[in-house]
PDB file of C-alpha atoms in Angstrom:
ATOM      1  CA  UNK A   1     -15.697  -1.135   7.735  1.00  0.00           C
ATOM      2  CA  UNK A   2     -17.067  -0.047   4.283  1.00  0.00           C
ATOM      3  CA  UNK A   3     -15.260  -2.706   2.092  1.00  0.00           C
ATOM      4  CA  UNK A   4     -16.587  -5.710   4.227  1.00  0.00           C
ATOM      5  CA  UNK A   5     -20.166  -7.784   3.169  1.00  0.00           C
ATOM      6  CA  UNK A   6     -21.950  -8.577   5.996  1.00  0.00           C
ATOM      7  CA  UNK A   7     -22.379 -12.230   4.408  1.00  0.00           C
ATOM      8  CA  UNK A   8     -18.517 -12.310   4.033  1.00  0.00           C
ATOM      9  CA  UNK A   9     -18.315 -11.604   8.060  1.00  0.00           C
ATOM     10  CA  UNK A  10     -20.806 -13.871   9.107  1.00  0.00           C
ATOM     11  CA  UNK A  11     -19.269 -16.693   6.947  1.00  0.00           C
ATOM     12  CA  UNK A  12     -15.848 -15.967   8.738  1.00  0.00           C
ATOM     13  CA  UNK A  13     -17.294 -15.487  12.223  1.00  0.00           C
ATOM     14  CA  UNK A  14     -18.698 -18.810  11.843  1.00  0.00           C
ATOM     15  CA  UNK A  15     -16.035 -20.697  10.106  1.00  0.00           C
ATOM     16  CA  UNK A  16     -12.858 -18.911  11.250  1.00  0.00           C
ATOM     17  CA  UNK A  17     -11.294 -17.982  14.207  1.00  0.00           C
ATOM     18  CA  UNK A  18     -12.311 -14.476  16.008  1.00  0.00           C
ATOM     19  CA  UNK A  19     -11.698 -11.834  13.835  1.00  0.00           C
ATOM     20  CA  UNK A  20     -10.016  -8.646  15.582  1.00  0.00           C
ATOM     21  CA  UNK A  21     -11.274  -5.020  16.072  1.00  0.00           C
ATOM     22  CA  UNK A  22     -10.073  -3.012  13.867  1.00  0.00           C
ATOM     23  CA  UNK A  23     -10.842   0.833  13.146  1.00  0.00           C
ATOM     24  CA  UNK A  24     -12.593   1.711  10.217  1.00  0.00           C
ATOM     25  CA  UNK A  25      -9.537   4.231   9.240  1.00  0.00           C
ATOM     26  CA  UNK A  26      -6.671   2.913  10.211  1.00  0.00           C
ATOM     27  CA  UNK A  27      -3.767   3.491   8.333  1.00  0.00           C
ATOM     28  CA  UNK A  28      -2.571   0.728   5.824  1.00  0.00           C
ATOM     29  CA  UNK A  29       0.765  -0.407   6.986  1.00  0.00           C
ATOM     30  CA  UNK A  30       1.487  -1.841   3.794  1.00  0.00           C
ATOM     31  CA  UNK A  31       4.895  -0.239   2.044  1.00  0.00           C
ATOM     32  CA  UNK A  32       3.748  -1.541  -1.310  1.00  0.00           C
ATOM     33  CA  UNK A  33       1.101   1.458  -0.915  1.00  0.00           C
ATOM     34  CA  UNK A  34       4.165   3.725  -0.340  1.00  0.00           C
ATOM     35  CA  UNK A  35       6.034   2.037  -3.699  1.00  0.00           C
ATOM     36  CA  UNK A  36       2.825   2.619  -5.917  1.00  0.00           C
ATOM     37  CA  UNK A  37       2.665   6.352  -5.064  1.00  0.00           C
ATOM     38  CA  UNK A  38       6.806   6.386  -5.735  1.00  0.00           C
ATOM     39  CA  UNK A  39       5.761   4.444  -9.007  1.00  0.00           C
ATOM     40  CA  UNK A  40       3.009   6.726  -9.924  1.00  0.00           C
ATOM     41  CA  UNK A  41       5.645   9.851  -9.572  1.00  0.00           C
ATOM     42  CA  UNK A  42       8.345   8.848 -11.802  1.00  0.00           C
ATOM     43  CA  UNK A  43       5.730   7.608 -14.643  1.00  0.00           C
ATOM     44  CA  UNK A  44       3.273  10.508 -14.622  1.00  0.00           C
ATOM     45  CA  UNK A  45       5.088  12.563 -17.006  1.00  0.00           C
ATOM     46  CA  UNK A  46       5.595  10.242 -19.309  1.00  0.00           C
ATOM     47  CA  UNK A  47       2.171  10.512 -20.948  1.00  0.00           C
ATOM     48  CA  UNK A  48       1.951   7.175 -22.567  1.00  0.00           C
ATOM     49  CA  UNK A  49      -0.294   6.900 -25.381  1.00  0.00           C
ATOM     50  CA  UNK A  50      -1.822   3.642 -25.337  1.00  0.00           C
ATOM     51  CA  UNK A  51      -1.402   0.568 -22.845  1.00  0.00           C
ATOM     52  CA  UNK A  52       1.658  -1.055 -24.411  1.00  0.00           C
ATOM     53  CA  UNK A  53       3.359   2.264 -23.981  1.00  0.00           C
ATOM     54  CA  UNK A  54       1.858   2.178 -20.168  1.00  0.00           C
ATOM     55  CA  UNK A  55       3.328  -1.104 -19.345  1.00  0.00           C
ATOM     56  CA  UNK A  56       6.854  -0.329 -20.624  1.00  0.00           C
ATOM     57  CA  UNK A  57       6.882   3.012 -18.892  1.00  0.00           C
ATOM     58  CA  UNK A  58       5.825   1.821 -15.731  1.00  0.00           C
ATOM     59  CA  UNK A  59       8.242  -1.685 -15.988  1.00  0.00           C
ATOM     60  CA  UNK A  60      10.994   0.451 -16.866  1.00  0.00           C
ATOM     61  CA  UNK A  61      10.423   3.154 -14.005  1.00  0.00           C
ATOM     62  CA  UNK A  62       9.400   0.151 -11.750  1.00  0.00           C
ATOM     63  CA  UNK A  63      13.441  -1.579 -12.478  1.00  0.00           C
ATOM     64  CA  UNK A  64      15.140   1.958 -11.999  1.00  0.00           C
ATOM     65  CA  UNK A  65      13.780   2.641  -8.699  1.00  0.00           C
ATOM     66  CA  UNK A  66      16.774   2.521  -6.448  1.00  0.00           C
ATOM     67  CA  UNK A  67      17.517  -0.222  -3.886  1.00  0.00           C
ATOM     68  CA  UNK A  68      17.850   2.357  -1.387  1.00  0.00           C
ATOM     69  CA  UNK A  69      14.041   3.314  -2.156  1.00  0.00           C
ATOM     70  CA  UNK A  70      13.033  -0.231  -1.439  1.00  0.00           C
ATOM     71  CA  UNK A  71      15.278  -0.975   1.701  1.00  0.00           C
ATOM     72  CA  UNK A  72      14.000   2.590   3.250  1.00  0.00           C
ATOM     73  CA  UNK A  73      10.530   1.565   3.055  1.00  0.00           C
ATOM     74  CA  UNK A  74      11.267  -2.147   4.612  1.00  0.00           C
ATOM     75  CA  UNK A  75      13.354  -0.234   7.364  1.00  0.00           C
ATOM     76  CA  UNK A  76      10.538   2.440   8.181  1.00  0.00           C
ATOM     77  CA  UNK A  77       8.181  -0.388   9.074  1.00  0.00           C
ATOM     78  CA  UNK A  78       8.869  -0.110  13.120  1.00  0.00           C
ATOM     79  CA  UNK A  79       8.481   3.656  13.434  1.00  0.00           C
ATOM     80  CA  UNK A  80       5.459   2.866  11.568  1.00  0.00           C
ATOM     81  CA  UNK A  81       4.186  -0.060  13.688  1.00  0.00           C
ATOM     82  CA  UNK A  82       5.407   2.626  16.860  1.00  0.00           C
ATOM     83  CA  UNK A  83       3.093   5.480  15.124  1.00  0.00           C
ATOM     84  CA  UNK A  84       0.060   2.928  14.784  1.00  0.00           C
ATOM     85  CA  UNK A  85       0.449   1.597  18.396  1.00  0.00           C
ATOM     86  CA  UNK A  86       0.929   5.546  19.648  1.00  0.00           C
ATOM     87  CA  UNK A  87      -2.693   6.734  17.744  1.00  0.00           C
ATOM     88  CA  UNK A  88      -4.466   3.731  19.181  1.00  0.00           C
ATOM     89  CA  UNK A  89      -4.626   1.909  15.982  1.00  0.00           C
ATOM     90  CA  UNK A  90      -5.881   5.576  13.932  1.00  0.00           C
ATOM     91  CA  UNK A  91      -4.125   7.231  11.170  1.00  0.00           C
ATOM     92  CA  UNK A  92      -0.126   8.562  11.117  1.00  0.00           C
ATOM     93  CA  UNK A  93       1.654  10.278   8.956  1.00  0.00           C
ATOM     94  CA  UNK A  94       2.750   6.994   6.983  1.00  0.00           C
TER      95      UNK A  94
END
């Protein structure tokens, strides 16, 4: 993959266990990645005009996102693990 030093893997491969296979654009399963994008929606029209402004916009949107926002991105994790497992480890629609 592009993000990994070759030192870094060596170091592991020789101090850790195995490390797995893994393609070089697989999808990140992460939901946080989901939550920035949700952040990033409700603070872009904002237009904050310096960085204290930025970090009270996006703290404030960050409190008022819904439960229900939260709880359907922990729920969505097994279609997402399915998706993953059904393209062979490659990108999905997540």
């Amino acid at each position: 993959p592009k993000h990994t030093a070759k030192a870094t893997k060596a170091w592991l491969e020789e101090n850790c266990a195995p490390l797995l296979e893994w393609p070089a654009q697989s999808p990140d399963l992460n939901p946080i990645e989901n939550l920035w994008s949700i952040l990033d929606q409700r603070a872009r029209d904002r237009k904050p005009q310096n960085e204290d402004q930025l970090f009270e916009t996006l703290t404030n949107e960050w409190n008022n996102i819904p439960i229900n926002v939260l709880n359907k991105l922990v729920e969505s994790m097994p279609a997402r693990i399915r998706a993953v497992i059904k393209n062979k480890g490659y990108a999905t629609k997540y």
